[in-house]
Coordinates of N, CA and C in Angstrom, one line a residue:
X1 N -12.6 -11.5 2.7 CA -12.4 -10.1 2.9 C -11.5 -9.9 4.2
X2 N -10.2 -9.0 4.1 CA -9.6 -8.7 5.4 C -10.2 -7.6 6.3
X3 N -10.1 -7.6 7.5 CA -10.4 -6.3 8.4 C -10.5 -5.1 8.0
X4 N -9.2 -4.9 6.9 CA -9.5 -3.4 6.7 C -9.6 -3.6 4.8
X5 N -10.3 -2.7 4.5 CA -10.0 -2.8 2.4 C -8.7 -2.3 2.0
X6 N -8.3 -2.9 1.4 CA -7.3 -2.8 0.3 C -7.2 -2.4 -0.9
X7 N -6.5 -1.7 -1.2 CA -6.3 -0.6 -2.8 C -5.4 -0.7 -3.1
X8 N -5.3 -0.9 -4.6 CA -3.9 -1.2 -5.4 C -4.4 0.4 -6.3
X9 N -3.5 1.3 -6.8 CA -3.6 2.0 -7.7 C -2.9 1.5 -8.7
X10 N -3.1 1.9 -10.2 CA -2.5 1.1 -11.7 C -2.7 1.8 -12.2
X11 N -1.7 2.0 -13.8 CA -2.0 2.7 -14.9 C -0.8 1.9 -15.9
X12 N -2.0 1.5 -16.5 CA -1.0 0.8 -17.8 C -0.5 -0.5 -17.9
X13 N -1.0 -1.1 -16.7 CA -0.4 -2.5 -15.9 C -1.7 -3.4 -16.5
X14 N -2.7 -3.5 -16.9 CA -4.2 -4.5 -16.7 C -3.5 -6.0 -17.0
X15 N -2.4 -5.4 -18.2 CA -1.9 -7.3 -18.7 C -1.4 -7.7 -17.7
X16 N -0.9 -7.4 -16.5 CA 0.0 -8.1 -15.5 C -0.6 -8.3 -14.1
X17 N -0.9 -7.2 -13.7 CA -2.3 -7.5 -12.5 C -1.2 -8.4 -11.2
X18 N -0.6 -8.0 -11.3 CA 0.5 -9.0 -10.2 C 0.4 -8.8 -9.1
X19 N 0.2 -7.7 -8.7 CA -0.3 -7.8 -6.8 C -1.9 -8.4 -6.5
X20 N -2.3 -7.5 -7.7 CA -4.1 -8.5 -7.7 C -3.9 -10.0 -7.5
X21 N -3.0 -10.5 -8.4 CA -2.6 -12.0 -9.0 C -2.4 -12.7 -7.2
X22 N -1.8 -11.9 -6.4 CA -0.9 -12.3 -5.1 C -2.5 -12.1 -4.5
X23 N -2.7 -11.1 -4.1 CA -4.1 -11.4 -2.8 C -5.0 -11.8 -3.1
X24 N -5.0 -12.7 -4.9 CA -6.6 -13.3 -5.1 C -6.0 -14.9 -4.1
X25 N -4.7 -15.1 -4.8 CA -4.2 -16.6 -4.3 C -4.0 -16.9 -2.9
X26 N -4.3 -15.2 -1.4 CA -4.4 -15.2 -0.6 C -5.9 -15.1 -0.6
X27 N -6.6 -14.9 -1.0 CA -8.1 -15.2 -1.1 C -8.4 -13.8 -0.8
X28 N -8.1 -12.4 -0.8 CA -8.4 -11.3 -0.5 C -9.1 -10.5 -1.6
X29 N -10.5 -10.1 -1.0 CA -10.8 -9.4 -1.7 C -9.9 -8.1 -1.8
X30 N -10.1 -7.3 -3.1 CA -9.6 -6.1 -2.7 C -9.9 -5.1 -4.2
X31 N -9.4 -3.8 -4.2 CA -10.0 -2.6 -5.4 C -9.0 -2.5 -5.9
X32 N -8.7 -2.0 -6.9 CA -7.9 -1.9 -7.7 C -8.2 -0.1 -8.4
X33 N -7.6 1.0 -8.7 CA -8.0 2.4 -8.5 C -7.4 2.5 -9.7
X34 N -8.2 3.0 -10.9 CA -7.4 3.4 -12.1 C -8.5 4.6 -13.1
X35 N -7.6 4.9 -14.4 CA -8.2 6.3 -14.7 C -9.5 6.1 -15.4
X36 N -10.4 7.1 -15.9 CA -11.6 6.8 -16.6 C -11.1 5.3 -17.8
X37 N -10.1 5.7 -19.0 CA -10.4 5.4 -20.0 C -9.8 4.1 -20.3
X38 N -9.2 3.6 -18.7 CA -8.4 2.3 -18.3 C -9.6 1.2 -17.7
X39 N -10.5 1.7 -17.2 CA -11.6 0.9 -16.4 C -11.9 -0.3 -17.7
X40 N -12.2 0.0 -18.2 CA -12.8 -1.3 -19.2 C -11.5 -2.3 -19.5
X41 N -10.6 -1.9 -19.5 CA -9.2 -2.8 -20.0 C -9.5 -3.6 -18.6
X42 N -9.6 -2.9 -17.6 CA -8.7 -3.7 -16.1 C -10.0 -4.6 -16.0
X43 N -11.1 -4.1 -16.0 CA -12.7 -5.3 -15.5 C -12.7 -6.4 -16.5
X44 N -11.8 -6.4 -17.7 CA -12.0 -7.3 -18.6 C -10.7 -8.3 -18.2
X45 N -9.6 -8.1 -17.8 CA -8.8 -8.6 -17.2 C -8.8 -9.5 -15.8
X46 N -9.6 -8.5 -15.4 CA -10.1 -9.1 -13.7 C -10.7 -10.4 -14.4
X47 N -12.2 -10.2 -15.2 CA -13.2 -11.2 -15.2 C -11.9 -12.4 -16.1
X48 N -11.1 -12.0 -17.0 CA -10.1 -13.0 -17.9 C -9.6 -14.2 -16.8
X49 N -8.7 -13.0 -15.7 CA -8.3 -14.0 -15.1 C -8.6 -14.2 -13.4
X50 N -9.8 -14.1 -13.1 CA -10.8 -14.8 -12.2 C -9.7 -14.3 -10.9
X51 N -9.9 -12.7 -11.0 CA -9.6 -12.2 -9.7 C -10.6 -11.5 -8.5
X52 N -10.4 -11.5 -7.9 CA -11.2 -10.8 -6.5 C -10.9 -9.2 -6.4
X53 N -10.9 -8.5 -7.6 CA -10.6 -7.6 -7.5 C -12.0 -6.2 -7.9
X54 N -11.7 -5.6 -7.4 CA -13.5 -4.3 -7.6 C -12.3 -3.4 -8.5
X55 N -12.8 -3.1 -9.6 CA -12.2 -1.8 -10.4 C -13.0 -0.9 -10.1
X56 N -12.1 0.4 -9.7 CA -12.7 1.5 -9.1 C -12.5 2.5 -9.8
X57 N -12.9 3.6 -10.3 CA -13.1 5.0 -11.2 C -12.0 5.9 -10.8
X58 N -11.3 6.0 -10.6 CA -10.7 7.7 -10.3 C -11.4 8.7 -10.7
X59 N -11.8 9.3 -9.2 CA -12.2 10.9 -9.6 C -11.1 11.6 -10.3
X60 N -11.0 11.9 -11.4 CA -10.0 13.0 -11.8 C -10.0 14.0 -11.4
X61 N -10.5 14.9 -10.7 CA -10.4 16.2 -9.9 C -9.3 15.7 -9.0
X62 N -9.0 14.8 -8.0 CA -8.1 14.7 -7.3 C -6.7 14.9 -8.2
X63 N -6.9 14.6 -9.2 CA -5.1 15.0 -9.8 C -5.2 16.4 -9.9
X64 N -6.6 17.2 -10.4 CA -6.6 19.0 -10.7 C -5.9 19.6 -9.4
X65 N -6.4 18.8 -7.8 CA -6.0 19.7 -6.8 C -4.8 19.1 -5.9
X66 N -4.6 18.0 -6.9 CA -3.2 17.5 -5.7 C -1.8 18.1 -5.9
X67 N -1.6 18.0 -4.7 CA -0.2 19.3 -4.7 C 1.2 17.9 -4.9
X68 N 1.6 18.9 -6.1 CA 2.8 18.4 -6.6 C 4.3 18.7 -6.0
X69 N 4.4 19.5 -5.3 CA 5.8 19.9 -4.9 C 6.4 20.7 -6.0
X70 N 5.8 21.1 -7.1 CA 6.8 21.9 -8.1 C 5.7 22.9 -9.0
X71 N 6.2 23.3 -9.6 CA 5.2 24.5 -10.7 C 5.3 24.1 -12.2
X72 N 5.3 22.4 -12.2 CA 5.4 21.7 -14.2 C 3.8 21.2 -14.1
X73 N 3.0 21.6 -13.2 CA 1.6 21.2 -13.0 C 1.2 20.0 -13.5
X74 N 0.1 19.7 -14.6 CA -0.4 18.5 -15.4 C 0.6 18.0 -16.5
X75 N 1.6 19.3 -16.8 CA 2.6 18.7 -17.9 C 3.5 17.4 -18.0
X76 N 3.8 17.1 -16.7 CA 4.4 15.6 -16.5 C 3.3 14.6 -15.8
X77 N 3.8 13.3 -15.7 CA 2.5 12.5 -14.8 C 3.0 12.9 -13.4
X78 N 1.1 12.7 -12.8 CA 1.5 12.9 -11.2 C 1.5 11.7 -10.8
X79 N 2.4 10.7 -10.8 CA 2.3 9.6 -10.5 C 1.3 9.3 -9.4
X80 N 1.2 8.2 -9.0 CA -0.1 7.5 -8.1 C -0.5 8.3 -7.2
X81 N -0.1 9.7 -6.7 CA -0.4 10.3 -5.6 C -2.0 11.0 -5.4
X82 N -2.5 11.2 -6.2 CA -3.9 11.1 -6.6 C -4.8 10.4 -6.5
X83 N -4.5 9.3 -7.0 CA -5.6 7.8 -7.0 C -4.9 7.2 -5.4
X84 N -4.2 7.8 -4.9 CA -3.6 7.2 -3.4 C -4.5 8.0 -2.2
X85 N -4.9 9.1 -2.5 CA -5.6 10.0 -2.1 C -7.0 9.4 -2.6
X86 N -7.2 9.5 -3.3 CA -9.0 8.9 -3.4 C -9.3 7.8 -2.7
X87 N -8.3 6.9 -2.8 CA -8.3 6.0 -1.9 C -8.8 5.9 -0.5
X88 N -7.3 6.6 0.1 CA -7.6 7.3 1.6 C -9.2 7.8 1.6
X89 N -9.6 8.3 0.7 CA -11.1 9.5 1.0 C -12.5 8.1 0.8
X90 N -11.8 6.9 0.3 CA -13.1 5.8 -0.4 C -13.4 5.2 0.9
X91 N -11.7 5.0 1.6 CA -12.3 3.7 2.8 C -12.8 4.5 4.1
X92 N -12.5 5.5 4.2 CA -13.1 6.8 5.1 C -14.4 6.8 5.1
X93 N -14.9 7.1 3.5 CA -16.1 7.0 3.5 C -17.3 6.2 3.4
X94 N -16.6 5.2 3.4 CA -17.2 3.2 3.8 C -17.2 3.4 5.3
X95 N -16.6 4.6 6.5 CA -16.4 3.9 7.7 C -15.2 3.2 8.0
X96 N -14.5 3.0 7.5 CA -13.4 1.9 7.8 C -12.3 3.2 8.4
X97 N -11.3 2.8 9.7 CA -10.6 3.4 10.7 C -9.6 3.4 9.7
X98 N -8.9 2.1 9.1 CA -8.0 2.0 8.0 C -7.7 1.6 6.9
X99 N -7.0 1.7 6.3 CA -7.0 0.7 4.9 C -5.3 0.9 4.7
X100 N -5.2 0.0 3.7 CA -3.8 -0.6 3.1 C -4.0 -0.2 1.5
X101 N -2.6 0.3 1.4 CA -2.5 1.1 -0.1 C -1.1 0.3 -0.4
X102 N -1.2 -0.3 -2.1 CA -0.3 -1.4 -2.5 C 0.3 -0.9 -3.6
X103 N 1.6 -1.1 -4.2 CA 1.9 -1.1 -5.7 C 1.1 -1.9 -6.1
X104 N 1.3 -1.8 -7.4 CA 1.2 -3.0 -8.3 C 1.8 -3.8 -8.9
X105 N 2.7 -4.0 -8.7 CA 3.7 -4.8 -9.3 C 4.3 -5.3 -7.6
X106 N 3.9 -5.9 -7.1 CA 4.7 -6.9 -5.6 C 4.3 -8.5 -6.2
X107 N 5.7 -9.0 -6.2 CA 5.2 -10.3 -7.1 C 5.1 -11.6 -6.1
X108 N 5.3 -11.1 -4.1 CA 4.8 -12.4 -3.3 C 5.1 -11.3 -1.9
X109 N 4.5 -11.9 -0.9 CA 4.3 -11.7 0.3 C 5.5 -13.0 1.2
X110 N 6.1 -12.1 1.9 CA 6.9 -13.4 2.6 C 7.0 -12.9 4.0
X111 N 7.7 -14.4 4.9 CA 7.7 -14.3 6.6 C 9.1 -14.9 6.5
X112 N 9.8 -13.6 7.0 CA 11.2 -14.1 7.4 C 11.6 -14.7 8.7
X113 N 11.9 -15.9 8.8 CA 11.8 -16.6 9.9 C 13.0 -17.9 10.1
X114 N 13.8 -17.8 11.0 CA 14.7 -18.6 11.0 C 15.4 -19.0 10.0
X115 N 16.0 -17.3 9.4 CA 16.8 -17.5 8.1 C 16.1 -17.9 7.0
X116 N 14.9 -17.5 6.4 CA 14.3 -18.4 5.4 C 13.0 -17.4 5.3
X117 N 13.2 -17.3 4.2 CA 12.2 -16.0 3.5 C 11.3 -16.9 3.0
X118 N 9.9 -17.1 3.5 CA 9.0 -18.2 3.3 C 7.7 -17.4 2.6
X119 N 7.7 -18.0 0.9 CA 6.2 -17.1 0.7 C 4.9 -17.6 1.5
X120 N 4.7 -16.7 1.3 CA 2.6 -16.5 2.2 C 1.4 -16.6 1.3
X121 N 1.1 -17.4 1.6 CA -0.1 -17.6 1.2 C -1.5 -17.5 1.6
X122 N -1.0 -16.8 2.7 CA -2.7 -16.7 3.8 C -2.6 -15.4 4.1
X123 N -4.1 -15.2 4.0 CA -4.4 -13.6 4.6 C -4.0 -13.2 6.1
X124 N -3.5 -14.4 6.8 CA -3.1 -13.8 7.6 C -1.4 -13.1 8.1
X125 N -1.4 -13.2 6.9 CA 0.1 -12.2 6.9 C -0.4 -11.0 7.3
X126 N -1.6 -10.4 6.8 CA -1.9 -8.8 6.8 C -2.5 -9.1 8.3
X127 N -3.3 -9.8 8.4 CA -4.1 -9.5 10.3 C -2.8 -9.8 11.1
X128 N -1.6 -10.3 11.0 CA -0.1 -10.8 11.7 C -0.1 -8.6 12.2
X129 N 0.0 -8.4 11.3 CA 0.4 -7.1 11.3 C -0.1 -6.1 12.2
X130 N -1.8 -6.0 11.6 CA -3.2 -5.2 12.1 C -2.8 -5.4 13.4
X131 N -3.1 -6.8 14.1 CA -3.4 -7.1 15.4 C -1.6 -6.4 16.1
X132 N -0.6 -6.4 15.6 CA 0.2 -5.8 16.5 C 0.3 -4.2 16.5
X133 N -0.2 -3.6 15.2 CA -0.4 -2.3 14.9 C -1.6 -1.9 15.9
X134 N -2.6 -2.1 15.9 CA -3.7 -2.1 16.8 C -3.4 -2.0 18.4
X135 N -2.3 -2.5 18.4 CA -2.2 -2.6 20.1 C -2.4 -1.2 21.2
X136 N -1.4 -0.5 19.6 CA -1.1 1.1 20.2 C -2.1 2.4 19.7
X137 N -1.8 3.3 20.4 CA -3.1 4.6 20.0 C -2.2 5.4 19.2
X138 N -0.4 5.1 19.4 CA 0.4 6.4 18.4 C 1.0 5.7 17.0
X139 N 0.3 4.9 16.6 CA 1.0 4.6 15.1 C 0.3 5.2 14.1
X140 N 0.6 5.6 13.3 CA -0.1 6.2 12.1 C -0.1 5.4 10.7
X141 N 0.9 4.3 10.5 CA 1.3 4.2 9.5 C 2.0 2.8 9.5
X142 N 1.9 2.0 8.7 CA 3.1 0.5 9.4 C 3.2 -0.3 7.6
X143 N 3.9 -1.3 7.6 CA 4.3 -2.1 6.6 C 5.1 -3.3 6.4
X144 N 5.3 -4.0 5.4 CA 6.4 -4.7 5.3 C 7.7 -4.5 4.8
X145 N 8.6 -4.4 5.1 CA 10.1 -4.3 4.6 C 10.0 -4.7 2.8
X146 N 10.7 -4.4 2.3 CA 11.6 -4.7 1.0 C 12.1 -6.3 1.5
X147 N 11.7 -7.4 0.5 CA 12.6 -8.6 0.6 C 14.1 -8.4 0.6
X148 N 14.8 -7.3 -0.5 CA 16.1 -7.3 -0.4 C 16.5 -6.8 0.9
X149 N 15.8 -5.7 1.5 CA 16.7 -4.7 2.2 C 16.5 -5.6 3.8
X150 N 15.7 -6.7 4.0 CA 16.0 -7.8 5.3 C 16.9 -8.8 4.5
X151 N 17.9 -9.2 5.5 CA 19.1 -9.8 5.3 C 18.8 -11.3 6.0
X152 N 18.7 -12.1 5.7 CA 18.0 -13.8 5.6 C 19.7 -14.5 6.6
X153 N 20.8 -13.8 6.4 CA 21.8 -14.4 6.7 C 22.7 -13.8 8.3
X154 N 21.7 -12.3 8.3 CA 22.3 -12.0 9.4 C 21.1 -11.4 10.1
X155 N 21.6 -10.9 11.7 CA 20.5 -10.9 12.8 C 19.7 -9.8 12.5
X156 N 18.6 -9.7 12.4 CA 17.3 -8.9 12.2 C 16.4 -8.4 12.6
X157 N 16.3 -7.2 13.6 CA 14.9 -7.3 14.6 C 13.8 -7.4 13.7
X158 N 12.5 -7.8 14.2 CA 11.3 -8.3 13.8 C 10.7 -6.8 12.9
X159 N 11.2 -5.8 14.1 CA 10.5 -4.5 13.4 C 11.5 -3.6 14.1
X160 N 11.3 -2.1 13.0 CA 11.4 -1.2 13.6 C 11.1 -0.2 13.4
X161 N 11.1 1.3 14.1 CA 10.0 1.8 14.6 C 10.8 3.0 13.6
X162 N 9.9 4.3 13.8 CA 10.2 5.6 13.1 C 10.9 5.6 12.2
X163 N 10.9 5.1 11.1 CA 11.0 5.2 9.7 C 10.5 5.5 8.4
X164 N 10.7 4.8 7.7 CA 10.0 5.2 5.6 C 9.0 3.8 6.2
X165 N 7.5 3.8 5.2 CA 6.8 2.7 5.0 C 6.4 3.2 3.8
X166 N 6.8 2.2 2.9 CA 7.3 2.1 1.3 C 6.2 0.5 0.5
X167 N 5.6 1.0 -0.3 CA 5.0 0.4 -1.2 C 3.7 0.0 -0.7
X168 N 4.1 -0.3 0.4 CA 2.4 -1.6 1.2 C 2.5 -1.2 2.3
X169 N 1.4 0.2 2.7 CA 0.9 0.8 3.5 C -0.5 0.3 4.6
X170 N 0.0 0.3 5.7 CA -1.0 0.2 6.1 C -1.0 1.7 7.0
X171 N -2.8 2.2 6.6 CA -2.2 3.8 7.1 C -4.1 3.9 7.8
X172 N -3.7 4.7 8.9 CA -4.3 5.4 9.7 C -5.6 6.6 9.0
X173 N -6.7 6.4 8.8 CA -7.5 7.4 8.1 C -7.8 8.1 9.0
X174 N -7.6 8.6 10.2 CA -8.0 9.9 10.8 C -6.9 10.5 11.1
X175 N -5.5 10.5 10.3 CA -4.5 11.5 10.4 C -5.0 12.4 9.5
X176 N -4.6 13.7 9.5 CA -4.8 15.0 8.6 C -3.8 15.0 7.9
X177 N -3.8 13.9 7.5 CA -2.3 14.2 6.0 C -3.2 14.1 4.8
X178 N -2.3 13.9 3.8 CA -2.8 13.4 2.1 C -1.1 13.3 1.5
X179 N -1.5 12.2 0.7 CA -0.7 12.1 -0.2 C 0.0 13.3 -0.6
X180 N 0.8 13.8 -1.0 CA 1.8 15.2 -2.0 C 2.8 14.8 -2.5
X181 N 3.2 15.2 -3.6 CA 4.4 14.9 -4.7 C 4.3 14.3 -5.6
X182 N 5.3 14.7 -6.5 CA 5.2 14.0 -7.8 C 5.8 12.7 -7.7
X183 N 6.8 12.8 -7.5 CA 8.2 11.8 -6.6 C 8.1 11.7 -5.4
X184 N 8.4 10.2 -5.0 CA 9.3 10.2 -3.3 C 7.8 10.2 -2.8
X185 N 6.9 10.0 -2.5 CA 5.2 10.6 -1.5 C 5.7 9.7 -0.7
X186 N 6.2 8.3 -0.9 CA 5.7 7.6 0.8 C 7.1 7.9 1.5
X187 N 8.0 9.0 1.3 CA 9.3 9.5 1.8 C 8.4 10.9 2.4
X188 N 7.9 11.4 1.8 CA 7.3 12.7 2.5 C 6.5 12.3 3.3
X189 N 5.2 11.0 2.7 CA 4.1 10.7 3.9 C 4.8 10.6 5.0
X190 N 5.9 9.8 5.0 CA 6.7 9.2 6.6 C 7.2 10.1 7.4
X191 N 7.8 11.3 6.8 CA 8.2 11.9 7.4 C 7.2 13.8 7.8
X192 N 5.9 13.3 7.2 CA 5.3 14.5 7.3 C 4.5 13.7 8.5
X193 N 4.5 12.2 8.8 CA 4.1 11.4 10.2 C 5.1 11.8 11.2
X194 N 5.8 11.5 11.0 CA 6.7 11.4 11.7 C 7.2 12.6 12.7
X195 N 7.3 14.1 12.0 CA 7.4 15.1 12.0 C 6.0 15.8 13.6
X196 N 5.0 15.3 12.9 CA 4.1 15.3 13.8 C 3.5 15.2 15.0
X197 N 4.3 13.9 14.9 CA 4.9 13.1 16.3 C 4.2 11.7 16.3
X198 N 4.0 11.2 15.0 CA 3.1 9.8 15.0 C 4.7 8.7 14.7
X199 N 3.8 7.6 15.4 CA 5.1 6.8 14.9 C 4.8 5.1 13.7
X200 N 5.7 5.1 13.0 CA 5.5 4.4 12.0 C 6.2 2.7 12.5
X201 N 6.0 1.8 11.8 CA 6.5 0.2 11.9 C 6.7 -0.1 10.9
X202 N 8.0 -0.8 10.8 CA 8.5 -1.2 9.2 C 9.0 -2.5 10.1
X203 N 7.9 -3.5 9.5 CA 8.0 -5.0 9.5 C 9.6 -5.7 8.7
X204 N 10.1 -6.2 9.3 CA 11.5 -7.4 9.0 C 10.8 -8.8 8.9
X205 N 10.1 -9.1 10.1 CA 9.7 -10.5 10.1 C 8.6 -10.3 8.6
X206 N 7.4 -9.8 8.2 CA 6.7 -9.4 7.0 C 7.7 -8.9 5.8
X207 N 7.6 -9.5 4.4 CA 8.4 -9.1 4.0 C 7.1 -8.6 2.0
X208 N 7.5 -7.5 1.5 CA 7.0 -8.0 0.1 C 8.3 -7.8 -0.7
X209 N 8.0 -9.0 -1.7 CA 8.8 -9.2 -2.7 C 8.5 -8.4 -4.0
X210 N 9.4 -7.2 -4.2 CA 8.9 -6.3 -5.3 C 9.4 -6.2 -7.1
X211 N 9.0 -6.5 -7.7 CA 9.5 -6.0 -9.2 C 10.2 -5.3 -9.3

């Protein structure tokens, strides 16, 4: 188990399980957030292939009251912004200061280091992170970079500061935000942080490799 809980939200994914697949082989426990009529697919999948993963219910009321940014209400999907929100409200209500919110589809965890994008296999890629995020009282929000978007061949700071943190969130539960939008949320979360006056870390040396 890492310091803080971990949530993957899914829908439609149970055959592939590919970020679960990544933090069982780092030995991390972690939840997996999906809709009523998907729970039996995903627990039967988890037990198939001997993951460390908790399948968790979606309250559906979170999609009745989450704000979409437009007036097409339930008629389109509200993509993950819902089950990303329940999330936020699960590890809150466990007590926990933070938690980390994942796609589902990240197919490895890497440490860019003297030119050489090295996969991870240890949970301490995520405590690498905590323990520097922790240092400070004004971050709200931190992550790892896109493998493509750090460049292996040219010079790279380790991190940088006031930006997007995109896919693999590690986020602050006593900010007064929530998730919003149908599209773009971790473009709005960043900058509805940011705006605020919180400041964000987008990891170079941390890297996830995404689908």
């Amino acid at each position: 188990m890492g310091r803080f809980p971990l949530y993957i939200p899914s829908k439609g994914r149970s055959q592939y399980m590919m970020t679960s697949k990544v933090l069982t082989e780092m030995g991390l426990e972690h939840n997996i957030v999906v809709e009523p009529q998907e729970v039996k697919s995903y627990r039967k999948a988890v037990n198939d292939m001997g993951l460390l993963t908790t399948v968790i219910e979606l309250d559906m009321t979170y999609k009745e009251k989450y704000d979409l940014c437009d007036d097409l209400g339930l008629s389109k999907s509200t993509g993950s912004g819902p089950a990303r929100n329940f999330a936020w409200d699960h590890a809150k209500a466990q007590g926990h200061k933070w938690h980390w919110l994942m796609d589902d589809n990240i197919r490895s965890f890497r440490r860019l280091n003297k030119n050489e994008k090295v996969k991870v296999i240890s949970s301490n890629f995520f405590r690498a992170m905590e323990d520097f995020v922790l240092r400070y009282k004004n971050i709200s929000m931190a992550g790892p970079n896109y493998f493509m978007f750090a460049s292996a061949r040219q010079k790279t700071p380790p991190f940088v500061t006031n930006t997007r943190i995109y896919s693999c969130n590690m986020i602050r539960n006593d900010v007064q935000y929530h998730w919003r939008g149908r599209y773009n949320e971790d473009t709005i979360m960043s900058l509805d942080m940011l705006k605020a006056g919180w400041c964000t870390v987008l990891f170079n040396a941390f890297l996830q490799e995404k689908t």
